Amino acid sequence: MARILTVMREYIIIVLMGISAAAVAHTYGDTIVHQRSVDEVEVTARRVSRDISGPQSVQTLDGDDMRRSGTFRLADAVRRFAGVSVQDYGGQGGLKTVSVRSLGAHHTAVSYNGVVMSNTQAGQIDLSRYTTDNINRVTLTTGSGDDIMQSARHTASGAVLDIVTAVPAFDDGKRDNLRMRLRTGSWGLLSPTLNYCRQLGGNTTIALDGSYMRSDGIYPYSLSNGRETITGRRSNSDISSWQGEASLRTVFNDSSSLAVRTGMFSSRRGLPGAVIFYDNPSRERLADEDFFAQTIFSRRLGRTLRLATRARYSHTWNRYTDRDVKYTDGLKREVNRQDEYYASATIGWFPIARLSLALAQDVALNTLNMLASAAPDPRRLTSLTALTLRYKTSRLESVAALTGTFASEHVHSGRRPDPRRRLSPSLSVAWRPLDREPLYLRAMVRHTFRMPTFNDLYYDRIGTIDLRPERAREYSIGVAWTSSRLPLFDYLSIAVDAYHNEVHDKIVATPTLYVWKMANYGRVRIDGLSATFAASVSVARGADLRIQGSYMLQRSVDVTDSRQPGYKHQLPYTPRHTGSAAVTLHTPWVDLGYTLTGCAKRYSMIQSTHEYLIPGYCDQSVALSRALRLGRHTLDMQLVVRNIAGEHYEIIKYYPMPGRSLEFSAAIGI
């Protein structure tokens, strides 16, 4: 109870701070502005997207396109990106993490409205808690982010998944919007959501978002083991969760801007565990809570300088329980509390139109408290410094960066690792060889590394204090082209990238005499080719067809020791081929969406033998949407059929995914 009161007190303080800031912004917003009316002029043009023209591979999904295609879960949307692998343990509440070009989830930064989230305990961000209801766009950048004013955490990452929520928009004469959605479907799915936004002044808005989800997760499955096939229904796969966020955005008269966001997430779920033949069902349960508050402030300092500051506090609490006779008291219970205090400042210098320079400094304090005797309760202080230089002309753009990392740790008991220091350079270039043709050649080389997590270092009987950071080198060359002058297409864009990655001192769990231990293990070589395609076609007046596709060919092998049986074998859970396609037909009457994600066979262990084989799969979904205008209100309805072929495929071995399911949603805007 004391912990809950503490979290609620912090939540109230942040909200009060936001209200105070809104009042200040509203005061500044009451400035008299002289206006002149002119006749309305409509200008139509298509700008070359940064997805094509930038020096790094960038892929973007628009929120409206995701919703029209029936994509409700963020993890399903991310699967449509080329070069992405999403580890999914099945069900509504199953853990979902993202890895880019086989570097691992620890090398991928997940940014939420401009601030990178962190989980120092496990090193991975769970995408299962995010839906597409209020997302404006999702962008995946292979390499650091595209904005030179970004934080050092962005620059230090091997890839960045950027989640941006919708900005409040108001029709003429309206000062507030209310939108409610109810989603229901197979396996007891019930999920109401609410979004309310209000304009406090000319440049100040607030928004409130709330959602609830429950599902019993009892879906049928079939699983083969040699000649025998068993069928059953998934158990202990239920979830109940709620999430709420409050945000404030304002632009001051001097063009500086402030964004404040705070939120709370809570869930209670069962962990169904692997399906093992003739074994009892899992009794593992997980309860978790997550509170965060973040702010971003930016402003111009004269004609050539810009400043951007970020701050974030996050509190995560989780309780894991497992009932089994193998434990002394018949119950295993683990409780962990994780806190992070993070601050970042970036100053940019723009002396001439072609040249820009930015210096970013990040500082983070991470703590972990475990409910166990003689727990180490580690604390980590991390400093990241990034210097970025960009040179850009009409046909050439180059970005060079150097990131310095320093990390030190303290523990309550036991040993602690030595301080770690590292310099990581990167360089990316884009060249437009033809002045009148939007054809771009690009290349990138970058060095990154990831710190061992608290679990890697301190987890009971498994953690290893002497672990070294995992180092990665990324090399990539590519070509991108777009056109809006073709007779059939409104626009067409194609991008192809070839890449080579090397990972040294990879952190893996290895078996010892009695227990598994974390260890630095050898070298991994990754070679691949990724391609993306996007097009739009006008099929009739007011109707258009949008097509998106992606494909990845990848060879990821262990090259540590030629004497080992797994030498140059494909890494576990790494398919050679993956791909996706999405087709959306938009008309004035109805929208029809079709999505497909496919994956070739892969193996659950480094030994590529039949007993470890996981067959490939092809998941297809169809969505039918209808939007109605009821006076000043709107009504949106959608019916989705997921996995229309009813495949009981596996992403993780012995964790069967749901088969065919139905989902219906209705949303009203007031």
XYZ file of C-alpha atoms in Angstrom:
670
model
C 0.000 0.000 0.000
C 2.834 2.402 0.831
C 4.384 1.778 -2.571
C 1.105 2.477 -4.353
C 0.622 5.695 -2.402
C 4.145 6.777 -3.318
C 3.514 6.204 -7.016
C 0.177 8.015 -6.886
C 1.790 10.942 -5.068
C 4.381 11.227 -7.844
C 1.623 11.005 -10.437
C -0.355 13.826 -8.814
C 2.734 16.030 -8.559
C 3.462 15.612 -12.267
C -0.134 16.398 -13.213
C -0.091 19.531 -11.061
C 3.150 20.605 -12.711
C 1.514 20.103 -16.099
C -1.517 22.181 -15.092
C 0.767 24.957 -13.858
C 2.694 24.916 -17.115
C -0.588 25.065 -19.034
C -1.649 28.115 -17.065
C 1.644 29.861 -17.832
C 1.373 28.963 -21.501
C -2.219 30.214 -21.621
C -1.103 33.532 -20.139
C 1.609 33.962 -22.749
C -0.804 32.950 -25.460
C -3.089 36.005 -24.929
C -1.057 38.228 -27.247
C -2.887 40.419 -29.793
C -2.022 39.343 -33.331
C -3.071 41.378 -36.389
C -4.589 39.168 -39.076
C -5.361 39.672 -42.757
C -7.689 37.457 -44.764
C -6.817 36.248 -48.254
C -8.646 34.063 -50.742
C -8.222 30.348 -50.211
C -5.524 28.751 -52.349
C -4.926 25.011 -52.534
C -1.426 23.815 -53.381
C -0.796 20.133 -54.035
C 2.691 18.606 -54.178
C 4.535 15.498 -53.022
C 7.752 16.035 -51.131
C 10.508 13.441 -51.304
C 10.272 11.544 -48.021
C 13.199 11.131 -45.652
C 12.446 7.410 -45.930
C 14.052 7.651 -49.368
C 16.423 10.627 -49.340
C 18.206 10.109 -46.001
C 21.615 8.462 -45.545
C 20.171 5.666 -43.373
C 17.498 3.069 -44.004
C 14.203 4.515 -42.702
C 10.805 2.791 -42.790
C 7.559 4.446 -41.673
C 4.025 3.242 -41.055
C 1.234 5.784 -40.846
C -1.315 5.394 -38.046
C -4.325 5.628 -40.361
C -2.882 2.988 -42.685
C -2.292 0.640 -39.753
C -5.831 1.029 -38.486
C -7.392 0.650 -41.967
C -5.537 -2.624 -42.438
C -6.885 -3.888 -39.102
C -3.558 -3.772 -37.276
C -4.478 -3.326 -33.619
C -1.277 -4.418 -31.860
C 1.933 -2.469 -32.336
C 3.979 -5.677 -32.533
C 1.946 -6.767 -35.577
C 2.680 -3.431 -37.253
C 6.413 -3.707 -36.591
C 6.473 -7.139 -38.284
C 5.804 -5.356 -41.574
C 9.227 -3.684 -41.513
C 12.037 -5.248 -43.519
C 14.892 -6.637 -41.440
C 12.801 -6.977 -38.262
C 12.295 -10.053 -36.118
C 9.596 -9.919 -33.420
C 9.857 -12.588 -30.722
C 6.284 -13.447 -29.726
C 5.255 -15.973 -27.061
C 1.627 -15.952 -28.192
C -1.663 -14.608 -26.904
C -2.795 -11.109 -26.024
C -0.401 -10.789 -23.099
C 2.609 -12.683 -24.441
C 5.985 -10.930 -24.342
C 6.866 -9.258 -27.660
C 10.342 -7.827 -28.339
C 11.947 -6.504 -31.519
C 15.353 -7.255 -33.040
C 16.728 -5.535 -36.159
C 19.034 -7.361 -38.578
C 19.739 -10.076 -35.955
C 21.616 -7.719 -33.628
C 19.247 -8.583 -30.765
C 16.601 -6.613 -28.909
C 19.232 -5.046 -26.639
C 20.702 -3.111 -29.595
C 17.328 -1.608 -30.604
C 16.269 1.608 -28.866
C 12.517 2.131 -28.466
C 11.702 5.845 -28.419
C 8.339 7.086 -27.159
C 7.512 10.632 -28.283
C 11.183 11.554 -28.551
C 12.515 9.961 -25.342
C 14.225 6.552 -25.381
C 12.746 4.083 -22.893
C 14.986 1.850 -20.824
C 14.820 -1.442 -18.952
C 18.195 -2.028 -17.342
C 17.004 -5.166 -15.562
C 16.193 -7.182 -18.701
C 17.392 -4.841 -21.474
C 14.268 -5.319 -23.599
C 11.107 -3.269 -24.112
C 7.869 -5.279 -24.251
C 5.759 -4.092 -27.212
C 2.695 -6.077 -26.131
C 1.373 -3.197 -24.020
C 1.071 -0.795 -26.975
C -1.837 -0.592 -29.417
C -2.232 1.521 -32.547
C -5.347 3.373 -31.319
C -3.638 6.701 -30.678
C -0.417 6.306 -32.676
C 0.312 8.833 -35.396
C 3.255 6.983 -36.916
C 5.901 4.343 -36.231
C 9.362 4.738 -37.732
C 12.218 2.251 -37.830
C 15.682 3.649 -38.527
C 18.561 1.246 -39.044
C 21.291 3.222 -37.356
C 20.626 6.178 -35.108
C 17.611 8.433 -35.516
C 17.315 11.034 -38.262
C 17.090 14.191 -36.118
C 20.444 15.840 -35.397
C 18.930 17.318 -32.210
C 18.213 13.852 -30.810
C 19.569 12.497 -27.542
C 22.832 10.602 -27.128
C 20.822 7.426 -26.472
C 19.456 7.638 -30.009
C 22.931 8.081 -31.467
C 24.401 5.198 -29.474
C 21.869 2.602 -30.670
C 22.158 0.094 -33.472
C 18.577 0.807 -34.561
C 15.759 3.067 -33.352
C 12.044 2.249 -33.248
C 10.305 5.611 -32.830
C 6.682 5.651 -31.608
C 4.875 8.985 -32.011
C 1.360 9.463 -30.655
C -1.284 11.594 -32.353
C -1.185 15.378 -31.965
C -4.561 16.873 -30.946
C -6.394 18.453 -33.899
C -9.629 20.438 -33.804
C -12.258 21.313 -36.384
C -13.208 24.926 -36.904
C -15.011 26.330 -33.877
C -14.274 23.343 -31.636
C -12.103 23.458 -28.538
C -12.341 19.832 -27.459
C -12.653 16.328 -28.914
C -13.855 13.104 -27.336
C -13.392 9.715 -28.951
C -14.484 6.367 -27.530
C -13.811 2.930 -28.977
C -14.988 -0.534 -27.958
C -13.175 -3.568 -29.303
C -14.326 -7.140 -28.770
C -13.475 -10.477 -30.286
C -12.443 -14.084 -29.914
C -11.151 -15.624 -26.681
C -12.915 -13.181 -24.410
C -11.288 -10.043 -25.800
C -12.831 -6.843 -24.458
C -10.998 -3.528 -24.808
C -12.623 -0.100 -24.356
C -10.490 3.005 -25.008
C -11.078 6.707 -24.482
C -9.293 9.781 -25.813
C -10.112 13.338 -24.804
C -8.230 16.463 -25.867
C -8.891 20.148 -25.241
C -7.448 23.380 -26.524
C -6.659 25.641 -23.552
C -5.328 28.512 -25.617
C -4.167 29.268 -29.100
C -1.022 27.188 -28.710
C -1.751 24.927 -25.729
C -3.523 21.582 -25.705
C -4.013 18.794 -23.191
C -4.931 15.178 -23.885
C -6.107 12.263 -21.759
C -5.931 8.650 -22.931
C -7.247 5.596 -21.147
C -7.657 1.953 -22.117
C -8.545 -1.379 -20.570
C -8.052 -4.866 -21.963
C -8.990 -8.326 -20.787
C -8.795 -11.676 -22.500
C -9.049 -15.229 -21.198
C -6.567 -16.392 -23.857
C -8.100 -19.871 -24.027
C -7.499 -20.648 -27.688
C -7.194 -24.097 -29.328
C -3.901 -25.370 -30.707
C -2.326 -28.402 -32.323
C 1.310 -29.408 -31.981
C 3.294 -32.120 -33.723
C 6.156 -34.122 -32.265
C 7.448 -36.569 -34.814
C 4.572 -38.835 -35.813
C 2.325 -37.760 -32.964
C 0.089 -34.682 -32.936
C -1.651 -33.405 -29.839
C -4.472 -30.891 -29.608
C -5.591 -28.847 -26.670
C -6.567 -25.419 -25.448
C -4.141 -22.865 -24.105
C -4.498 -22.358 -20.334
C -3.158 -19.785 -17.888
C -2.954 -17.328 -20.783
C -5.344 -14.702 -19.444
C -4.534 -11.014 -19.084
C -6.188 -8.002 -17.488
C -4.534 -4.615 -17.966
C -5.276 -0.926 -17.885
C -3.305 2.073 -19.099
C -3.748 5.814 -18.697
C -1.779 8.813 -19.982
C -2.026 12.587 -19.668
C -0.118 15.010 -21.868
C 0.331 18.729 -22.357
C 1.768 20.507 -25.407
C 2.403 24.205 -25.797
C 4.272 26.600 -28.070
C 5.383 29.910 -26.549
C 5.562 33.249 -28.324
C 9.327 32.919 -28.811
C 8.742 29.646 -30.747
C 10.034 27.517 -27.903
C 7.921 24.417 -27.165
C 7.157 22.255 -24.159
C 5.713 18.740 -24.088
C 4.866 16.957 -20.824
C 3.549 13.393 -20.666
C 2.853 11.081 -17.761
C 1.291 7.638 -17.652
C 0.564 4.486 -15.699
C 0.313 0.858 -16.835
C -0.796 -2.107 -14.740
C -1.407 -5.720 -15.679
C -2.081 -9.122 -14.176
C -1.415 -12.042 -16.464
C -0.756 -15.741 -16.632
C 2.373 -17.118 -18.246
C 1.220 -20.194 -20.163
C 4.703 -21.626 -20.576
C 5.850 -24.074 -23.214
C 3.537 -26.851 -24.359
C 5.334 -30.027 -23.244
C 3.875 -33.436 -24.022
C 2.144 -35.114 -21.083
C 3.123 -32.333 -18.667
C 0.921 -30.355 -16.287
C -0.108 -26.830 -17.296
C 1.831 -23.808 -16.109
C 0.913 -22.024 -12.880
C 3.231 -19.050 -13.370
C 1.737 -15.604 -12.796
C 3.117 -12.133 -13.417
C 1.898 -8.821 -12.013
C 3.575 -5.624 -13.167
C 3.141 -1.876 -12.834
C 4.878 0.880 -14.743
C 4.728 4.613 -14.062
C 6.560 7.262 -16.088
C 6.757 11.027 -16.425
C 8.713 12.741 -19.183
C 9.178 16.216 -20.591
C 10.806 17.742 -23.666
C 11.642 21.437 -24.011
C 13.172 23.028 -27.099
C 13.914 26.568 -28.206
C 16.095 28.666 -30.493
C 19.029 30.547 -28.997
C 19.597 33.266 -31.547
C 19.940 32.642 -35.275
C 22.424 29.764 -35.214
C 21.852 27.866 -31.959
C 19.116 25.482 -30.825
C 18.569 23.756 -27.492
C 16.609 20.595 -26.708
C 16.287 19.114 -23.213
C 14.650 15.878 -22.099
C 13.928 14.356 -18.701
C 12.231 11.128 -17.714
C 11.467 9.288 -14.511
C 10.221 5.722 -14.701
C 9.236 3.272 -12.003
C 8.668 -0.414 -12.742
C 7.464 -3.033 -10.277
C 6.839 -6.697 -11.015
C 5.964 -9.796 -9.028
C 6.518 -13.291 -10.390
C 5.037 -16.365 -8.712
C 5.129 -20.036 -9.589
C 3.406 -22.861 -7.722
C 5.103 -26.236 -8.071
C 6.067 -29.146 -5.843
C 9.693 -28.754 -6.873
C 9.994 -25.714 -4.569
C 10.635 -26.108 -0.850
C 7.400 -24.418 0.211
C 5.565 -25.200 -3.013
C 5.846 -21.555 -4.088
C 8.507 -19.444 -5.768
C 8.093 -15.669 -5.441
C 10.249 -12.894 -6.906
C 9.587 -9.178 -6.479
C 11.662 -6.527 -8.241
C 11.511 -2.739 -8.290
C 13.332 -0.789 -10.957
C 13.743 3.011 -11.092
C 15.397 5.263 -13.626
C 16.247 8.970 -13.428
C 17.247 10.253 -16.866
C 18.201 13.694 -18.201
C 19.452 14.782 -21.618
C 20.484 18.063 -23.245
C 21.385 18.691 -26.878
C 22.735 21.937 -28.285
C 22.869 22.400 -32.042
C 24.915 24.892 -34.043
C 23.782 25.832 -37.561
C 26.379 28.340 -38.828
C 25.491 27.984 -42.542
C 22.715 26.341 -44.493
C 24.768 23.265 -45.418
C 26.504 22.561 -42.121
C 25.173 21.651 -38.679
C 26.835 20.403 -35.521
C 25.215 18.975 -32.383
C 26.533 17.962 -28.973
C 24.307 15.745 -26.793
C 24.877 14.797 -23.174
C 22.812 12.140 -21.379
C 22.995 11.045 -17.755
C 21.006 8.140 -16.292
C 20.812 6.572 -12.841
C 19.299 3.083 -12.727
C 18.492 1.132 -9.576
C 17.164 -2.373 -8.968
C 15.820 -3.603 -5.638
C 15.154 -7.311 -5.202
C 13.100 -8.896 -2.445
C 15.712 -11.498 -1.477
C 18.277 -12.056 1.230
C 21.787 -10.785 0.413
C 20.461 -9.196 -2.791
C 23.078 -7.003 -4.528
C 20.522 -4.198 -5.238
C 22.731 -2.664 -7.952
C 22.882 0.974 -9.002
C 24.300 2.051 -12.365
C 25.363 5.571 -13.355
C 25.702 6.000 -17.100
C 27.026 8.989 -19.035
C 26.607 9.220 -22.809
C 28.178 11.994 -24.905
C 27.497 12.237 -28.652
C 29.044 14.657 -31.141
C 27.282 14.739 -34.529
C 28.287 16.587 -37.695
C 26.006 16.873 -40.725
C 26.850 18.300 -44.146
C 24.005 18.564 -46.644
C 23.620 19.908 -50.165
C 20.935 19.337 -52.789
C 22.663 16.127 -53.919
C 24.891 15.009 -51.037
C 24.297 14.407 -47.346
C 26.782 12.959 -44.872
C 26.438 12.439 -41.113
C 29.368 11.566 -38.854
C 29.017 10.866 -35.128
C 31.211 9.888 -32.208
C 29.610 8.550 -29.024
C 31.429 8.143 -25.736
C 30.047 5.932 -22.979
C 31.054 5.729 -19.333
C 29.264 3.462 -16.844
C 29.989 2.603 -13.233
C 28.090 0.443 -10.759
C 27.642 0.076 -7.025
C 26.122 -2.868 -5.177
C 24.745 -3.352 -1.690
C 26.566 -6.656 -1.285
C 28.935 -8.844 -3.284
C 31.220 -8.011 -6.177
C 30.631 -5.385 -8.799
C 32.070 -5.000 -12.332
C 34.796 -2.498 -13.161
C 33.795 0.824 -14.773
C 33.311 0.622 -18.538
C 34.433 3.154 -21.138
C 33.875 3.045 -24.863
C 34.101 5.271 -27.974
C 31.774 4.368 -30.866
C 32.143 6.138 -34.255
C 29.667 6.093 -37.154
C 29.428 7.528 -40.657
C 26.552 7.544 -43.144
C 26.373 9.099 -46.618
C 23.595 9.630 -49.188
C 24.293 10.802 -52.756
C 21.857 11.807 -55.484
C 23.761 11.128 -58.731
C 21.143 12.656 -61.074
C 19.978 16.204 -60.484
C 16.443 15.722 -61.821
C 15.816 12.157 -60.708
C 15.014 11.209 -57.054
C 17.502 8.327 -57.038
C 19.687 8.014 -53.930
C 22.726 5.867 -53.171
C 23.559 5.431 -49.497
C 26.166 3.776 -47.309
C 26.664 3.417 -43.569
C 29.278 2.124 -41.149
C 28.810 2.288 -37.404
C 30.102 0.778 -34.189
C 27.771 0.126 -31.251
C 27.792 -1.960 -28.125
C 25.363 -2.970 -25.441
C 25.961 -3.116 -21.726
C 25.232 -6.310 -19.766
C 21.860 -6.075 -18.070
C 21.321 -6.402 -14.338
C 19.932 -9.885 -14.960
C 23.056 -10.814 -16.941
C 25.272 -9.688 -14.068
C 23.357 -10.416 -10.863
C 20.533 -12.898 -11.472
C 20.601 -15.618 -8.823
C 23.082 -18.428 -9.686
C 23.137 -17.397 -13.371
C 24.554 -13.855 -13.458
C 28.276 -13.340 -14.146
C 30.010 -10.200 -12.847
C 32.942 -10.363 -15.294
C 30.866 -10.005 -18.452
C 32.211 -7.672 -21.134
C 29.938 -5.400 -23.212
C 28.676 -6.868 -26.460
C 30.280 -5.088 -29.450
C 28.699 -4.763 -32.891
C 29.868 -3.406 -36.229
C 27.348 -2.528 -38.927
C 28.088 -2.029 -42.638
C 25.389 -1.205 -45.162
C 25.033 -0.007 -48.755
C 21.770 0.664 -50.516
C 19.802 2.373 -53.251
C 16.422 4.132 -53.006
C 14.214 5.610 -55.706
C 10.823 7.271 -55.846
C 8.670 8.839 -58.516
C 5.282 10.523 -58.840
C 5.451 11.024 -62.617
C 4.543 7.528 -63.767
C 1.306 7.102 -65.786
C -0.176 4.358 -63.571
C 1.026 5.245 -60.065
C 0.349 8.348 -58.003
C 3.682 7.528 -56.426
C 6.083 4.631 -56.321
C 9.092 4.054 -54.073
C 11.606 1.206 -53.918
C 14.568 0.743 -51.552
C 17.129 -2.081 -51.412
C 19.927 -2.414 -48.837
C 22.692 -4.990 -48.458
C 24.318 -5.245 -45.039
C 27.030 -7.015 -43.087
C 27.123 -7.093 -39.287
C 29.664 -8.543 -36.900
C 28.999 -9.106 -33.202
C 31.877 -9.770 -30.791
C 31.662 -10.972 -27.175
C 28.020 -11.899 -27.642
C 26.333 -12.459 -24.275
C 24.621 -15.839 -24.112
C 23.524 -18.344 -21.462
C 25.737 -21.447 -21.470
C 25.300 -24.659 -19.446
C 27.725 -25.578 -16.674
C 27.794 -28.622 -14.370
C 24.656 -27.730 -12.389
C 23.187 -24.433 -13.658
C 23.318 -22.141 -16.661
C 25.698 -19.166 -16.550
C 25.939 -15.982 -18.586
C 29.133 -15.742 -20.639
C 30.749 -13.825 -23.493
C 30.712 -16.233 -26.364
C 32.645 -15.724 -29.575
C 31.686 -14.012 -32.796
C 28.603 -13.838 -35.009
C 28.576 -12.877 -38.698
C 25.376 -11.547 -40.271
C 24.888 -10.949 -44.014
C 21.601 -9.866 -45.475
C 19.551 -8.093 -48.087
C 16.386 -6.097 -47.337
C 13.946 -4.508 -49.758
C 10.860 -2.322 -49.362
C 8.173 -1.289 -51.835
C 5.354 1.255 -51.576
C 2.891 2.508 -54.173
C -0.419 4.306 -54.543
C -2.833 3.985 -57.457
C -5.996 5.990 -58.168
C -8.623 3.446 -59.214
C -11.632 5.802 -59.405
C -12.757 9.231 -58.318
C -12.185 9.423 -54.545
C -10.812 5.867 -54.395
C -7.192 4.772 -54.206
C -5.231 1.579 -53.711
C -2.161 1.585 -51.447
C 0.382 -1.206 -51.543
C 3.322 -1.836 -49.212
C 5.736 -4.757 -49.137
C 9.006 -5.834 -47.573
C 11.418 -8.743 -47.921
C 14.567 -9.854 -46.107
C 17.140 -12.495 -47.013
C 19.551 -13.131 -44.156
C 22.408 -15.445 -43.209
C 23.363 -15.207 -39.517
C 25.988 -17.727 -38.429
C 28.269 -18.499 -35.505
C 31.926 -18.216 -36.577
C 33.510 -18.645 -33.144
C 35.195 -22.042 -33.337
C 35.485 -24.265 -36.404
C 35.801 -27.314 -34.115
C 32.298 -26.879 -32.709
C 29.322 -28.702 -34.318
C 27.359 -25.457 -34.702
C 30.139 -23.657 -36.641
C 28.649 -21.590 -39.496
C 25.155 -22.826 -38.700
C 22.251 -20.380 -38.820
C 21.597 -18.772 -35.435
C 18.579 -20.026 -33.459
C 15.231 -18.396 -34.333
C 16.765 -16.695 -37.387
C 14.967 -17.507 -40.678
C 16.670 -17.132 -44.034
C 13.588 -15.504 -45.577
C 10.918 -13.190 -44.163
C 8.450 -10.910 -45.898
C 5.258 -8.917 -45.562
C 2.639 -7.244 -47.720
C -0.229 -4.862 -47.049
C -2.898 -3.764 -49.517
C -5.525 -1.184 -48.613
C -8.399 -0.104 -50.853
C -9.797 3.246 -49.713
C -13.153 4.386 -51.101
C -15.740 6.988 -50.022
C -17.986 4.146 -48.800
C -15.794 1.434 -47.331
C -12.128 0.542 -46.739
C -10.805 -2.955 -47.372
C -7.418 -4.018 -45.972
C -5.335 -7.148 -46.434
C -2.057 -7.932 -44.634
C 0.330 -10.843 -44.911
C 3.447 -11.720 -42.922
C 5.531 -14.741 -43.797
C 8.540 -16.472 -42.315
C 10.638 -19.412 -43.545
C 11.738 -22.351 -41.418
C 14.245 -21.851 -38.595
C 15.733 -23.815 -35.711
C 15.404 -23.414 -31.956
C 19.012 -24.495 -31.281
C 22.347 -23.908 -32.989
C 22.273 -27.545 -34.171
C 20.239 -27.404 -37.374
C 18.655 -30.834 -36.978
C 15.080 -32.008 -37.466
C 14.172 -32.208 -33.767
C 14.833 -28.469 -33.420
C 13.060 -27.469 -36.637
C 10.305 -24.821 -36.497
C 8.290 -24.825 -39.759
C 7.639 -21.619 -41.656
C 4.295 -19.883 -41.668
C 2.158 -17.355 -43.511
C -0.255 -15.245 -41.448
C -3.001 -13.425 -43.368
C -5.649 -11.000 -42.120
C -8.522 -9.106 -43.733
C -10.183 -5.939 -42.412
C -13.404 -4.224 -43.501
C -13.957 -0.643 -42.284
C -16.801 1.851 -42.639
C -16.788 5.497 -41.568
C -20.041 7.439 -41.124
C -20.685 11.138 -40.559
C -23.568 11.770 -38.141
C -23.933 15.523 -38.128
C -20.891 16.823 -36.242
C -20.084 13.340 -34.939
C -18.309 10.396 -36.542
C -18.832 6.657 -36.273
C -16.148 4.206 -37.376
C -16.801 0.458 -37.513
C -14.397 -2.322 -38.393
C -14.496 -6.100 -38.708
C -11.200 -8.018 -38.798
C -10.526 -11.672 -39.491
C -7.037 -12.583 -38.297
C -5.029 -15.576 -39.452
C -7.712 -16.478 -41.982
C -5.996 -19.787 -42.844
C -6.183 -20.855 -39.184
C -2.505 -21.842 -38.932
C -1.309 -22.897 -35.461
C 2.255 -21.842 -36.158
C 5.035 -21.148 -33.672
C 7.393 -18.192 -33.416
C 9.022 -19.583 -30.260
C 9.189 -23.379 -30.144
C 6.428 -25.015 -28.054
C 4.567 -21.690 -27.802
C 1.740 -22.109 -30.361
C 0.180 -18.921 -31.675
C -3.602 -18.409 -31.860
C -5.445 -19.664 -34.930
C -8.260 -17.872 -36.751
C -9.985 -15.122 -34.776
C -12.640 -12.454 -35.254
C -12.521 -8.928 -33.945
C -15.066 -6.121 -34.115
C -14.644 -2.512 -33.065
C -16.775 0.598 -33.069
C -15.559 4.134 -32.363
C -17.553 7.326 -31.951
C -16.075 10.800 -32.141
C -17.845 13.706 -30.443
